[in-house]
Amino acid sequence: MSSDSLTAFQKEVLAVLEGGIEVIAEPYHSIARRLGCSVQQVLEEIERLKKQGLIRRFRGQLDYRLLGRTACLVTASVPPDRMEQVNTLVRELPGVSHQYIRDHLFNLWFTLQAESEEQIQQTLADLSSRCGLVFYALPAIRMFKLQVRFLAAPPADERADAGFQPSEPVKLNERQKRVLMFLQSDFPVVPHPFAQCPEMAEMDCLDAVQELMHKGILKRIAAVLNHYRLGFAVNAMVCAQVPEDRIEAAGASLASFRQVSHCYQRRTFPGWPYNLFAMVHCRSEEELNGWIKQAEKAAGPGDWVILRTVREIKKEPVRLDFA
């Protein structure tokens, strides 16, 4: 299935959900009015799209940094005959959210989240000991873009946040903690979804959700779409070695392309000189190759490497416990 095979109504529903629902008592009524249909049609279509695999997840999207947590990208060079064993060990780590095999000497890539950088380093040291391999951490230094949207138009005022460590974690009250637990589960597809929060009245839940959004902890309640099912079958991590005095301009140039969902400056390590990373999603090899030529021209000269995604092992958010 691709986006070309979707009906106009399905595309509209997916675009609305990807952009984020309104935080009101009856958000699906609002969607129905916007699309000119009944609430029941909206509810039935969402369930249908979930069953078809077009919607990966529909839940609250959180800023883990404001909850006192940190994360980094990790890579390793894994012998092919050991890949399945190592993949299993990595996938079982509680802080792993994304995990991929890519076509490069450094072929295993994953993101690891923890309560501190020290905890990440300890986790990687333990993993190295178990696997007999070296795992390299590439923490982000600067964010140029984080905008995973395939059908929804991004808000005009949505900008990348260059800061990665708040001065201190945001303090939560018990009501907010309970709502965060609720929002990390599959969001209810019923006329009054906020009334489904356990042991909490609907208006109290709505008030807490608004508070979390005001604090920046909750970015939106939205759907994450399956880009493979939408036809974006060619995905690659594009990395460049860019001089420090050009990194800001190069990052901004890459971030301006619609095919780019993530763009970061990252720390390097011996044997890996590439400091600018972009995740690119295309419908064909021809589109990717054309994009690469445009990107090299826009971002300026440098040493580039293209790591195509061979296999997705894991893609799910880390569930946080606020009990």
Coordinates of C-alpha atoms in Angstrom, one line a residue:
M1 CA 0.0 0.0 0.0
S2 CA 1.2 3.6 -0.7
S3 CA -0.3 7.0 -0.2
D4 CA -1.4 6.9 -3.8
S5 CA -3.8 4.0 -3.0
L6 CA -5.4 5.9 -0.1
T7 CA -8.7 7.7 -0.5
A8 CA -8.8 11.4 -0.1
F9 CA -10.7 10.9 3.1
Q10 CA -8.1 8.5 4.5
K11 CA -5.3 11.0 3.7
E12 CA -7.2 13.8 5.4
V13 CA -7.7 11.7 8.6
L14 CA -4.1 10.6 8.7
A15 CA -2.9 14.2 8.1
V16 CA -5.1 15.5 11.0
L17 CA -3.9 12.8 13.4
E18 CA -0.3 13.2 12.4
G19 CA -0.5 16.9 13.1
G20 CA -2.1 16.3 16.5
I21 CA -5.6 16.5 17.9
E22 CA -7.2 19.3 19.8
V23 CA -7.1 19.0 23.6
I24 CA -10.8 19.3 24.1
A25 CA -13.5 17.0 25.5
E26 CA -14.6 15.8 22.1
P27 CA -11.6 16.0 19.7
Y28 CA -13.1 13.6 17.2
H29 CA -16.2 15.8 16.9
S30 CA -13.8 18.7 15.9
I31 CA -12.2 16.4 13.3
A32 CA -15.5 15.4 11.9
R33 CA -16.6 19.0 11.5
R34 CA -13.3 19.9 9.8
L35 CA -13.7 17.0 7.4
G36 CA -17.4 17.3 6.8
C37 CA -18.4 13.9 8.0
S38 CA -19.9 12.2 11.1
V39 CA -18.0 11.4 14.3
Q40 CA -18.7 7.7 13.7
Q41 CA -17.1 7.8 10.3
V42 CA -14.0 9.3 11.9
L43 CA -13.8 6.7 14.7
E44 CA -14.3 3.8 12.3
E45 CA -11.7 5.1 9.8
I46 CA -9.1 5.6 12.6
E47 CA -9.6 2.0 13.7
R48 CA -9.5 0.8 10.1
L49 CA -6.2 2.6 9.5
K50 CA -4.7 1.2 12.6
K51 CA -5.6 -2.4 11.6
Q52 CA -4.1 -1.8 8.2
G53 CA -0.9 -0.8 9.7
L54 CA -0.9 2.8 8.4
I55 CA -0.9 4.1 12.0
R56 CA 2.0 2.8 14.1
R57 CA 1.1 4.5 17.3
F58 CA -1.4 7.1 18.4
R59 CA -0.4 8.6 21.8
G60 CA 1.1 11.5 23.6
Q61 CA 4.5 12.6 22.3
L62 CA 6.8 13.7 25.2
D63 CA 10.0 15.7 25.5
Y64 CA 12.0 13.3 27.6
R65 CA 14.7 16.0 28.2
L66 CA 12.3 18.0 30.4
L67 CA 11.7 14.9 32.5
G68 CA 15.4 14.8 33.4
R69 CA 16.4 12.1 30.9
T70 CA 19.0 12.0 28.2
A71 CA 19.6 10.0 25.0
C72 CA 22.2 9.4 22.4
L73 CA 22.7 7.6 19.1
V74 CA 24.9 4.5 19.4
T75 CA 26.7 2.4 16.7
A76 CA 28.8 -0.7 16.4
S77 CA 30.5 -2.8 13.7
V78 CA 29.0 -6.2 14.1
P79 CA 30.1 -9.3 12.2
P80 CA 27.3 -10.6 10.0
D81 CA 27.3 -14.0 11.7
R82 CA 26.7 -12.4 15.1
M83 CA 24.2 -9.8 14.1
E84 CA 21.1 -11.7 15.2
Q85 CA 22.6 -12.4 18.6
V86 CA 23.7 -8.8 19.2
N87 CA 20.4 -7.4 17.9
T88 CA 18.6 -9.5 20.5
L89 CA 20.7 -8.2 23.3
V90 CA 20.3 -4.6 22.2
R91 CA 16.6 -4.9 21.6
E92 CA 16.0 -6.1 25.1
L93 CA 17.7 -3.1 26.7
P94 CA 14.9 -1.0 28.4
G95 CA 16.1 2.3 27.1
V96 CA 16.3 1.4 23.4
S97 CA 13.6 3.1 21.2
H98 CA 15.0 2.8 17.6
Q99 CA 17.2 0.1 16.2
Y100 CA 18.3 -0.4 12.6
I101 CA 20.8 -2.4 10.4
R102 CA 22.4 -0.1 7.8
D103 CA 24.7 -0.9 4.9
H104 CA 28.1 0.3 6.3
L105 CA 31.0 -1.1 8.2
F106 CA 29.2 0.4 11.2
N107 CA 26.1 -1.5 10.6
L108 CA 24.1 -1.5 13.8
W109 CA 22.6 1.7 15.0
F110 CA 20.2 2.4 17.9
T111 CA 19.1 5.2 20.2
L112 CA 19.5 4.7 23.9
Q113 CA 17.7 6.7 26.6
A114 CA 18.6 6.8 30.3
E115 CA 18.4 9.1 33.4
S116 CA 22.0 10.3 32.9
E117 CA 25.0 10.2 30.6
E118 CA 26.8 8.1 33.2
Q119 CA 24.0 5.6 33.1
I120 CA 24.3 5.4 29.3
Q121 CA 28.0 4.9 29.5
Q122 CA 27.6 2.1 32.1
T123 CA 24.9 0.4 29.9
L124 CA 27.2 0.5 26.9
A125 CA 30.2 -0.8 28.9
D126 CA 28.1 -3.7 30.2
L127 CA 26.9 -4.4 26.6
S128 CA 30.4 -4.3 25.3
S129 CA 31.5 -6.8 27.9
R130 CA 28.6 -9.2 27.0
C131 CA 29.2 -8.9 23.3
G132 CA 32.9 -8.5 23.0
L133 CA 32.3 -5.5 20.8
V134 CA 32.9 -1.7 21.0
F135 CA 29.8 0.4 21.1
Y136 CA 30.3 4.1 20.2
A137 CA 28.1 6.9 21.6
L138 CA 27.3 9.9 19.4
P139 CA 25.4 12.3 21.5
A140 CA 23.7 15.3 19.8
I141 CA 25.4 18.6 20.1
R142 CA 22.8 20.6 18.2
M143 CA 19.4 20.0 16.7
F144 CA 18.5 21.5 13.4
K145 CA 15.3 19.6 12.8
L146 CA 13.0 17.0 14.4
Q147 CA 9.8 16.9 12.4
V148 CA 8.6 13.4 11.6
R149 CA 5.6 14.3 9.4
F150 CA 4.8 12.7 6.1
L151 CA 1.3 14.0 5.4
A152 CA 0.6 16.8 7.8
A153 CA 2.0 20.3 7.1
P154 CA 4.2 21.5 10.0
P155 CA 3.2 24.6 11.9
A156 CA 4.8 27.7 10.7
D157 CA 6.2 28.5 14.1
E158 CA 7.6 25.1 14.8
R159 CA 11.4 25.5 15.2
A160 CA 14.2 23.2 16.2
D161 CA 15.4 23.4 19.8
A162 CA 19.1 23.8 20.0
G163 CA 19.2 23.1 23.8
F164 CA 19.6 19.5 25.0
Q165 CA 19.8 19.7 28.7
P166 CA 17.3 21.8 30.7
S167 CA 18.8 23.4 33.8
E168 CA 16.7 21.0 35.9
P169 CA 13.8 18.6 35.3
V170 CA 10.3 19.9 35.4
K171 CA 8.6 18.9 38.6
L172 CA 5.3 17.0 38.3
N173 CA 2.4 16.7 40.6
E174 CA 0.5 13.4 41.1
R175 CA -2.2 14.3 38.7
Q176 CA 0.2 15.1 36.0
K177 CA 2.1 11.9 36.6
R178 CA -1.1 9.9 36.3
V179 CA -2.0 11.6 33.0
L180 CA 1.4 11.0 31.6
M181 CA 1.0 7.3 32.3
F182 CA -2.4 7.5 30.5
L183 CA -0.9 9.3 27.5
Q184 CA 1.8 6.8 27.0
S185 CA -0.8 4.1 26.2
D186 CA -2.8 3.9 22.9
F187 CA -5.0 6.9 22.9
P188 CA -8.7 5.9 23.1
V189 CA -10.7 6.2 19.9
V190 CA -14.1 7.0 21.5
P191 CA -16.2 10.1 21.6
H192 CA -14.8 11.3 25.0
P193 CA -11.2 10.0 25.1
F194 CA -10.1 12.1 28.1
A195 CA -12.8 10.6 30.2
Q196 CA -11.0 7.2 29.9
C197 CA -8.1 8.3 32.1
P198 CA -8.2 5.9 35.1
E199 CA -9.4 7.3 38.4
M200 CA -9.7 10.9 37.1
A201 CA -12.6 13.0 36.0
E202 CA -12.6 14.2 32.4
M203 CA -12.1 17.9 33.1
D204 CA -9.3 17.2 35.6
C205 CA -7.6 15.1 32.9
L206 CA -8.0 17.9 30.3
D207 CA -6.6 20.5 32.8
A208 CA -3.5 18.3 33.5
V209 CA -3.0 17.7 29.7
Q210 CA -3.0 21.5 29.2
E211 CA -0.6 22.0 32.0
L212 CA 1.8 19.4 30.5
M213 CA 1.6 21.1 27.1
H214 CA 2.3 24.5 28.7
K215 CA 5.4 23.1 30.5
G216 CA 6.6 21.7 27.1
I217 CA 6.6 18.1 28.4
L218 CA 3.7 17.1 26.1
K219 CA 4.4 18.1 22.5
R220 CA 1.1 16.8 21.1
I221 CA -1.2 13.9 21.0
A222 CA -0.7 12.5 17.6
A223 CA -0.3 9.5 15.3
V224 CA 3.0 8.2 14.1
L225 CA 2.5 6.9 10.6
N226 CA 4.1 3.9 9.0
H227 CA 6.2 5.6 6.3
Y228 CA 6.9 2.3 4.6
R229 CA 3.2 1.7 4.1
L230 CA 2.9 5.3 2.7
G231 CA 5.4 4.5 0.0
F232 CA 8.5 6.0 1.5
A233 CA 10.5 2.7 0.9
V234 CA 14.0 4.2 0.5
N235 CA 15.3 5.5 3.8
A236 CA 18.9 6.5 4.6
M237 CA 21.0 8.2 7.2
V238 CA 23.2 10.8 5.4
C239 CA 26.3 11.9 7.2
A240 CA 28.8 14.6 6.3
Q241 CA 32.1 15.8 7.6
V242 CA 31.6 19.6 7.9
P243 CA 34.1 22.2 9.3
E244 CA 32.9 23.7 12.6
D245 CA 32.7 27.2 11.0
R246 CA 30.2 25.9 8.4
I247 CA 28.2 23.4 10.5
E248 CA 25.3 25.8 11.3
A249 CA 24.8 26.9 7.7
A250 CA 25.1 23.3 6.5
G251 CA 22.6 22.0 9.1
A252 CA 20.1 24.7 8.3
S253 CA 20.4 23.8 4.6
L254 CA 19.8 20.1 5.1
A255 CA 16.9 20.8 7.5
S256 CA 15.1 22.8 4.8
F257 CA 14.5 19.8 2.6
R258 CA 11.0 18.2 3.0
Q259 CA 12.6 14.7 2.7
V260 CA 14.5 15.3 5.9
S261 CA 12.8 14.4 9.2
H262 CA 15.8 14.6 11.6
C263 CA 19.0 16.7 11.4
Y264 CA 21.6 16.9 14.1
Q265 CA 25.2 17.9 14.7
R266 CA 26.8 15.0 16.7
R267 CA 30.0 14.1 18.4
T268 CA 32.5 12.1 16.4
F269 CA 34.8 9.3 17.4
P270 CA 38.1 7.9 16.0
G271 CA 37.3 6.3 12.6
W272 CA 34.1 8.3 12.3
P273 CA 34.8 11.9 11.3
Y274 CA 31.2 12.7 10.3
N275 CA 29.5 15.3 12.5
L276 CA 26.3 16.3 10.6
F277 CA 23.5 13.7 10.4
A278 CA 20.2 13.8 8.4
M279 CA 17.5 11.1 8.2
V280 CA 16.1 11.1 4.6
H281 CA 12.9 9.5 3.4
C282 CA 12.3 9.0 -0.3
R283 CA 9.9 7.0 -2.5
S284 CA 12.7 5.6 -4.8
E285 CA 16.4 5.3 -5.3
E286 CA 16.1 7.9 -8.1
E287 CA 14.6 10.4 -5.6
L288 CA 17.3 9.7 -3.0
N289 CA 20.1 10.1 -5.6
G290 CA 18.6 13.4 -6.8
W291 CA 18.3 14.6 -3.2
I292 CA 21.9 13.8 -2.5
K293 CA 23.1 16.0 -5.4
Q294 CA 20.9 18.8 -4.2
A295 CA 22.0 18.4 -0.6
E296 CA 25.7 18.4 -1.5
K297 CA 25.2 21.6 -3.5
A298 CA 23.1 23.3 -0.7
A299 CA 25.3 22.2 2.3
G300 CA 28.6 22.8 0.5
P301 CA 31.6 20.6 -0.1
G302 CA 32.6 17.9 2.3
D303 CA 33.1 14.2 2.8
W304 CA 29.7 12.5 2.6
V305 CA 28.5 8.9 3.4
I306 CA 25.1 7.4 2.7
L307 CA 23.9 4.6 5.1
R308 CA 20.8 3.0 3.6
T309 CA 18.4 1.3 6.1
V310 CA 18.6 -2.4 5.4
R311 CA 16.3 -3.5 8.2
E312 CA 14.2 -1.9 11.0
I313 CA 14.6 -3.9 14.2
K314 CA 12.7 -1.8 16.7
K315 CA 10.8 1.5 16.6
E316 CA 8.8 2.3 19.7
P317 CA 9.1 5.0 22.4
V318 CA 10.6 4.2 25.8
R319 CA 7.8 3.9 28.3
L320 CA 8.4 5.9 31.4
D321 CA 7.1 5.0 34.8
F322 CA 5.9 7.8 37.0
A323 CA 4.5 5.6 39.8

